[in-house]
């Protein structure tokens, strides 16, 4: 057997042995790259911002970050949120959410919160880290935070906004030359989905030119069904012959939640409209004095006369004339003696 023949025989034997080995153990010579899991990858699929607790000066922003994962496990994942002032560029608040090892398939939402002032707009920067290395970043801009209603003023009851039906309607119940009794009816509407709780209606009747409060009243607005409008009526007594602004306000646990204005025109020569002032209306402060002004003798009996006359005497210099008369009488008596 020559050398060439021997080599061919050896090669054939090797091929046969290899084939037998593959049949006996098919995974013995498989490609290792075919079984290794691809390296893990994580990125941001989306982000949302929603209002949380809204207070008087600050508001909480709830941040939802959708993480998308592919491949092998990504270890030690954290999500950092920073709220930066849109105009100042200053850091307002920062929070970090620990996610841990990520091995889920698909997407998952990671929640976080930041607290900002209600004034101004903000830039929310969200960064995803894995083992301290930056993997993904996204920026969301937020504006109009000042328009959020604080939780303490969150009520669905407010004054009715009508174009024909008046929000504040005033009628005269009784009147004479000095006073007028007015009936004020105010319409309120529940714009929510549930029945409202009790709120307070407060009214001020303010004289148009002087802003003097002539009368005030407080009524309780009971439960109003969702989508319904109720009318609350109260009566007040004011000096006749003047024009008044009717300032109405709704208070929920002493928190102002809504306000409106109407008018009552009792002066036939001058009229006013809401948010408008008409001048040159004769005004007398005495008409608006309270009944208890002046203390004892409030009926005016102890008030000093303004025309120079004493009570029950003739006008002029009464005391001086009496004194002169006494002197003359004394001189006359002495002369007679």
Coordinates of C-alpha atoms in Angstrom, one line a residue:
X1 CA 0.0 0.0 0.0
X2 CA 1.5 3.3 -1.0
X3 CA 1.4 6.5 1.0
X4 CA -1.5 8.1 -0.8
X5 CA -3.7 5.1 -0.3
X6 CA -2.8 5.0 3.4
X7 CA -3.7 8.7 3.8
X8 CA -7.1 8.2 2.1
X9 CA -7.9 5.3 4.3
X10 CA -7.0 7.3 7.5
X11 CA -9.2 10.2 6.4
X12 CA -12.1 7.9 5.7
X13 CA -11.7 6.3 9.1
X14 CA -11.7 9.7 10.7
X15 CA -14.9 10.7 9.0
X16 CA -16.6 7.5 10.0
X17 CA -15.5 8.1 13.7
X18 CA -16.8 11.7 13.6
X19 CA -20.1 10.6 12.2
X20 CA -20.5 8.0 14.8
X21 CA -19.7 10.5 17.5
X22 CA -22.2 13.0 16.2
X23 CA -24.9 10.4 16.3
X24 CA -24.0 9.2 19.8
X25 CA -23.7 12.7 21.3
X26 CA -25.3 15.3 19.1
X27 CA -24.5 18.2 21.5
X28 CA -20.9 17.3 22.0
X29 CA -19.5 19.5 19.2
X30 CA -22.3 22.1 18.9
X31 CA -21.4 25.7 18.4
X32 CA -21.1 27.4 21.9
X33 CA -22.4 30.7 20.4
X34 CA -25.7 29.0 19.6
X35 CA -26.4 28.3 23.3
X36 CA -25.1 31.6 25.0
X37 CA -27.9 34.2 25.8
X38 CA -27.4 37.5 24.0
X39 CA -26.3 40.4 26.2
X40 CA -29.1 42.2 28.0
X41 CA -30.4 45.5 26.7
X42 CA -32.7 48.0 28.5
X43 CA -34.1 51.2 27.2
X44 CA -37.0 53.7 27.7
X45 CA -40.2 52.8 25.7
X46 CA -42.3 55.7 27.0
X47 CA -42.9 58.1 29.9
X48 CA -46.0 59.7 31.5
X49 CA -46.5 62.6 34.0
X50 CA -49.6 63.0 36.1
X51 CA -50.5 65.3 39.0
X52 CA -50.4 63.9 42.5
X53 CA -51.0 65.7 45.8
X54 CA -51.5 69.4 45.1
X55 CA -50.9 71.8 48.0
X56 CA -51.0 75.6 48.3
X57 CA -47.4 76.2 47.1
X58 CA -46.2 72.9 45.8
X59 CA -47.5 70.0 43.7
X60 CA -46.4 66.4 43.4
X61 CA -45.8 65.0 39.9
X62 CA -46.1 61.3 39.4
X63 CA -43.7 59.9 36.8
X64 CA -44.3 56.6 35.0
X65 CA -41.3 55.2 33.0
X66 CA -41.9 52.3 30.7
X67 CA -38.7 50.1 30.6
X68 CA -38.2 47.7 27.7
X69 CA -35.9 44.8 28.2
X70 CA -34.3 42.3 25.7
X71 CA -31.7 39.7 26.0
X72 CA -29.9 38.5 29.2
X73 CA -30.3 39.8 32.7
X74 CA -29.4 43.4 33.3
X75 CA -28.1 43.8 36.9
X76 CA -28.5 46.7 39.4
X77 CA -30.9 48.9 37.4
X78 CA -31.8 52.3 38.8
X79 CA -34.0 55.1 37.4
X80 CA -33.2 58.7 38.3
X81 CA -35.6 61.6 37.9
X82 CA -34.6 65.3 38.0
X83 CA -37.0 68.2 37.9
X84 CA -35.2 71.3 36.5
X85 CA -36.7 74.8 36.3
X86 CA -37.5 75.6 32.7
X87 CA -36.4 79.3 33.0
X88 CA -33.8 79.2 35.8
X89 CA -32.2 75.8 34.9
X90 CA -31.9 75.1 38.6
X91 CA -32.4 71.7 40.1
X92 CA -35.7 71.7 42.0
X93 CA -36.1 68.1 43.1
X94 CA -34.5 64.7 42.5
X95 CA -35.4 61.1 43.2
X96 CA -33.9 57.7 42.4
X97 CA -35.9 54.5 42.1
X98 CA -34.1 51.2 42.7
X99 CA -35.3 48.6 40.2
X100 CA -32.7 45.8 40.8
X101 CA -31.9 43.0 38.4
X102 CA -34.1 43.1 35.2
X103 CA -34.8 39.8 33.5
X104 CA -38.4 40.2 32.4
X105 CA -39.5 40.0 28.8
X106 CA -41.1 43.0 27.2
X107 CA -42.0 46.2 29.1
X108 CA -42.7 47.2 32.6
X109 CA -43.6 50.5 34.2
X110 CA -41.4 52.0 37.0
X111 CA -43.1 54.7 39.1
X112 CA -41.5 57.7 40.8
X113 CA -42.4 61.2 42.1
X114 CA -40.9 64.7 42.3
X115 CA -42.2 67.7 44.1
X116 CA -42.2 71.1 42.5
X117 CA -43.5 74.6 43.1
X118 CA -46.8 75.4 41.5
X119 CA -45.3 78.5 39.8
X120 CA -43.4 78.0 36.5
X121 CA -42.6 75.1 34.2
X122 CA -40.2 72.3 34.4
X123 CA -37.9 69.9 32.5
X124 CA -38.1 66.3 33.8
X125 CA -34.9 64.4 33.0
X126 CA -35.1 60.6 33.4
X127 CA -31.9 58.5 33.2
X128 CA -31.6 54.7 33.4
X129 CA -28.5 53.3 34.9
X130 CA -27.2 49.7 35.0
X131 CA -24.3 49.0 37.4
X132 CA -23.7 52.7 37.6
X133 CA -23.4 53.1 33.9
X134 CA -25.8 55.4 31.9
X135 CA -27.9 53.3 29.5
X136 CA -30.8 55.5 28.4
X137 CA -32.0 59.1 28.9
X138 CA -35.3 60.9 28.1
X139 CA -36.5 64.5 28.8
X140 CA -40.2 65.5 29.3
X141 CA -41.4 69.1 29.6
X142 CA -44.1 70.1 32.0
X143 CA -46.0 73.5 32.0
X144 CA -49.2 74.8 33.6
X145 CA -48.6 73.5 37.1
X146 CA -50.1 76.7 38.5
X147 CA -53.5 75.7 36.9
X148 CA -53.7 72.6 39.2
X149 CA -56.4 72.9 41.8
X150 CA -55.1 72.4 45.4
X151 CA -56.6 69.4 47.2
X152 CA -58.1 71.6 49.9
X153 CA -60.1 73.6 47.3
X154 CA -61.1 70.6 45.2
X155 CA -64.9 70.7 45.0
X156 CA -67.2 70.2 42.1
X157 CA -69.8 72.7 43.3
X158 CA -69.5 76.2 41.8
X159 CA -71.6 79.1 40.7
X160 CA -73.8 78.6 37.6
X161 CA -72.4 80.1 34.4
X162 CA -75.5 81.1 32.5
X163 CA -75.9 83.5 29.6
X164 CA -79.6 84.2 30.3
X165 CA -80.4 82.7 33.7
X166 CA -78.8 85.0 36.3
X167 CA -76.3 83.6 38.7
X168 CA -77.3 86.2 41.3
X169 CA -80.8 87.5 41.2
X170 CA -82.0 90.3 43.5
X171 CA -85.6 91.3 44.1
X172 CA -87.2 93.8 46.5
X173 CA -89.4 92.3 49.2
X174 CA -90.4 95.4 51.1
X175 CA -89.2 99.0 51.0
X176 CA -89.9 102.4 52.5
X177 CA -88.2 105.8 52.5
X178 CA -85.4 104.6 54.7
X179 CA -84.8 100.8 54.2
X180 CA -85.3 98.1 51.7
X181 CA -85.6 94.4 52.3
X182 CA -84.0 92.4 49.5
X183 CA -84.2 88.8 48.5
X184 CA -81.0 87.5 46.9
X185 CA -81.2 84.1 45.0
X186 CA -77.9 82.5 44.0
X187 CA -77.6 79.5 41.6
X188 CA -75.0 76.8 42.2
X189 CA -74.2 73.7 40.0
X190 CA -72.6 70.4 40.8
X191 CA -70.3 69.6 37.9
X192 CA -69.0 66.3 39.4
X193 CA -70.2 62.7 39.2
X194 CA -71.3 62.4 42.8
X195 CA -73.5 64.3 45.2
X196 CA -71.7 67.2 46.8
X197 CA -71.1 67.9 50.4
X198 CA -72.3 71.0 52.3
X199 CA -70.6 74.3 51.5
X200 CA -71.1 77.8 52.8
X201 CA -72.5 80.7 50.8
X202 CA -71.5 84.1 52.0
X203 CA -73.0 87.4 50.7
X204 CA -71.8 91.0 51.0
X205 CA -73.9 93.9 49.8
X206 CA -71.4 96.7 49.1
X207 CA -72.4 100.3 48.4
X208 CA -71.2 101.1 44.9
X209 CA -69.2 104.3 45.4
X210 CA -68.0 103.9 49.0
X211 CA -67.4 100.1 49.2
X212 CA -69.1 100.3 52.6
X213 CA -70.7 96.9 53.6
X214 CA -74.3 97.6 54.1
X215 CA -75.4 94.0 54.9
X216 CA -74.0 90.5 54.9
X217 CA -75.5 87.0 55.1
X218 CA -74.4 83.3 55.3
X219 CA -76.4 80.3 54.1
X220 CA -75.6 76.6 53.9
X221 CA -75.7 75.0 50.5
X222 CA -76.8 71.4 51.0
X223 CA -76.0 68.3 49.0
X224 CA -76.5 68.9 45.2
X225 CA -77.0 66.0 42.9
X226 CA -74.5 65.5 40.1
X227 CA -75.2 67.7 37.1
X228 CA -78.0 69.5 38.9
X229 CA -78.4 73.2 39.7
X230 CA -79.9 74.4 43.0
X231 CA -80.9 77.9 44.1
X232 CA -80.1 79.3 47.5
X233 CA -82.1 82.3 48.7
X234 CA -81.5 84.7 51.6
X235 CA -82.9 88.1 52.7
X236 CA -81.1 91.2 53.8
X237 CA -82.0 94.7 54.8
X238 CA -80.1 97.8 53.4
X239 CA -80.6 101.5 53.3
X240 CA -82.9 102.5 50.5
X241 CA -81.9 104.8 47.6
X242 CA -78.4 103.4 46.9
X243 CA -76.9 101.0 44.4
X244 CA -75.1 97.9 45.7
X245 CA -72.7 95.2 44.5
X246 CA -73.7 91.8 45.6
X247 CA -70.5 89.8 46.2
X248 CA -71.1 86.1 46.6
X249 CA -68.5 83.4 47.6
X250 CA -68.6 79.7 48.2
X251 CA -66.4 78.4 51.1
X252 CA -65.6 74.7 51.8
X253 CA -64.3 74.4 55.3
X254 CA -63.3 78.1 55.3
X255 CA -61.5 77.8 51.9
X256 CA -62.7 80.0 49.1
X257 CA -63.6 77.8 46.2
X258 CA -65.6 80.1 43.9
X259 CA -66.9 83.6 43.7
X260 CA -69.2 85.8 41.6
X261 CA -70.9 89.2 41.6
X262 CA -74.3 90.7 41.0
X263 CA -75.8 94.1 41.5
X264 CA -78.9 95.7 43.1
X265 CA -79.9 99.1 41.7
X266 CA -82.1 101.0 44.2
X267 CA -81.2 104.5 43.0
X268 CA -83.5 105.3 40.1
X269 CA -81.2 108.0 38.8
X270 CA -78.0 105.9 38.6
X271 CA -77.4 102.3 37.7
X272 CA -74.4 100.0 38.0
X273 CA -73.3 96.7 36.5
X274 CA -71.0 94.1 37.8
X275 CA -67.4 95.1 37.9
X276 CA -68.3 98.7 37.0
X277 CA -68.5 101.8 39.2
X278 CA -70.8 104.8 38.6
X279 CA -69.8 108.0 40.5
X280 CA -71.7 111.1 41.6
X281 CA -74.3 109.2 43.8
X282 CA -75.2 111.1 46.9
X283 CA -73.9 109.2 49.9
X284 CA -74.6 109.5 53.6
X285 CA -72.5 107.6 56.1
X286 CA -75.3 107.9 58.7
X287 CA -77.5 105.6 56.7
X288 CA -75.0 102.8 57.2
X289 CA -74.3 103.1 60.9
X290 CA -75.0 100.0 63.0
X291 CA -77.8 100.1 65.6
X292 CA -75.3 99.7 68.4
X293 CA -73.2 102.8 67.4
X294 CA -73.0 105.5 70.1
X295 CA -73.3 103.2 73.2
X296 CA -75.9 104.2 75.7
X297 CA -78.4 106.8 74.5
X298 CA -77.9 105.5 71.0
X299 CA -81.1 107.3 70.0
X300 CA -79.2 110.5 69.7
X301 CA -80.3 112.1 73.0
X302 CA -76.8 112.4 74.4
X303 CA -75.2 113.6 71.1
X304 CA -73.7 117.1 71.1
X305 CA -75.7 119.6 69.1
X306 CA -74.2 120.6 65.8
X307 CA -76.0 123.9 65.2
X308 CA -74.7 125.7 68.3
X309 CA -77.9 125.4 70.2
X310 CA -78.5 123.6 73.5
X311 CA -81.3 121.1 74.0
X312 CA -84.6 123.0 74.5
X313 CA -83.1 126.5 74.1
X314 CA -83.2 129.1 71.4
X315 CA -80.4 129.2 68.9
X316 CA -77.5 131.7 69.5
X317 CA -75.3 132.5 72.5
X318 CA -77.8 131.4 75.2
X319 CA -75.3 131.0 78.1
X320 CA -73.6 134.3 77.4
X321 CA -76.9 136.3 77.4
X322 CA -77.9 134.6 80.7
X323 CA -74.6 135.6 82.3
X324 CA -75.0 139.3 81.2
X325 CA -78.6 139.3 82.6
X326 CA -77.3 138.1 86.0
X327 CA -74.7 140.8 86.1
X328 CA -77.2 143.5 85.2
X329 CA -79.6 142.3 87.9
X330 CA -76.8 142.4 90.5
X331 CA -75.8 145.9 89.6
X332 CA -79.5 147.0 89.7
X333 CA -80.0 145.5 93.2
X334 CA -76.8 147.2 94.5
X335 CA -77.9 150.6 93.2
X336 CA -81.3 150.2 94.9
X337 CA -79.5 149.5 98.2

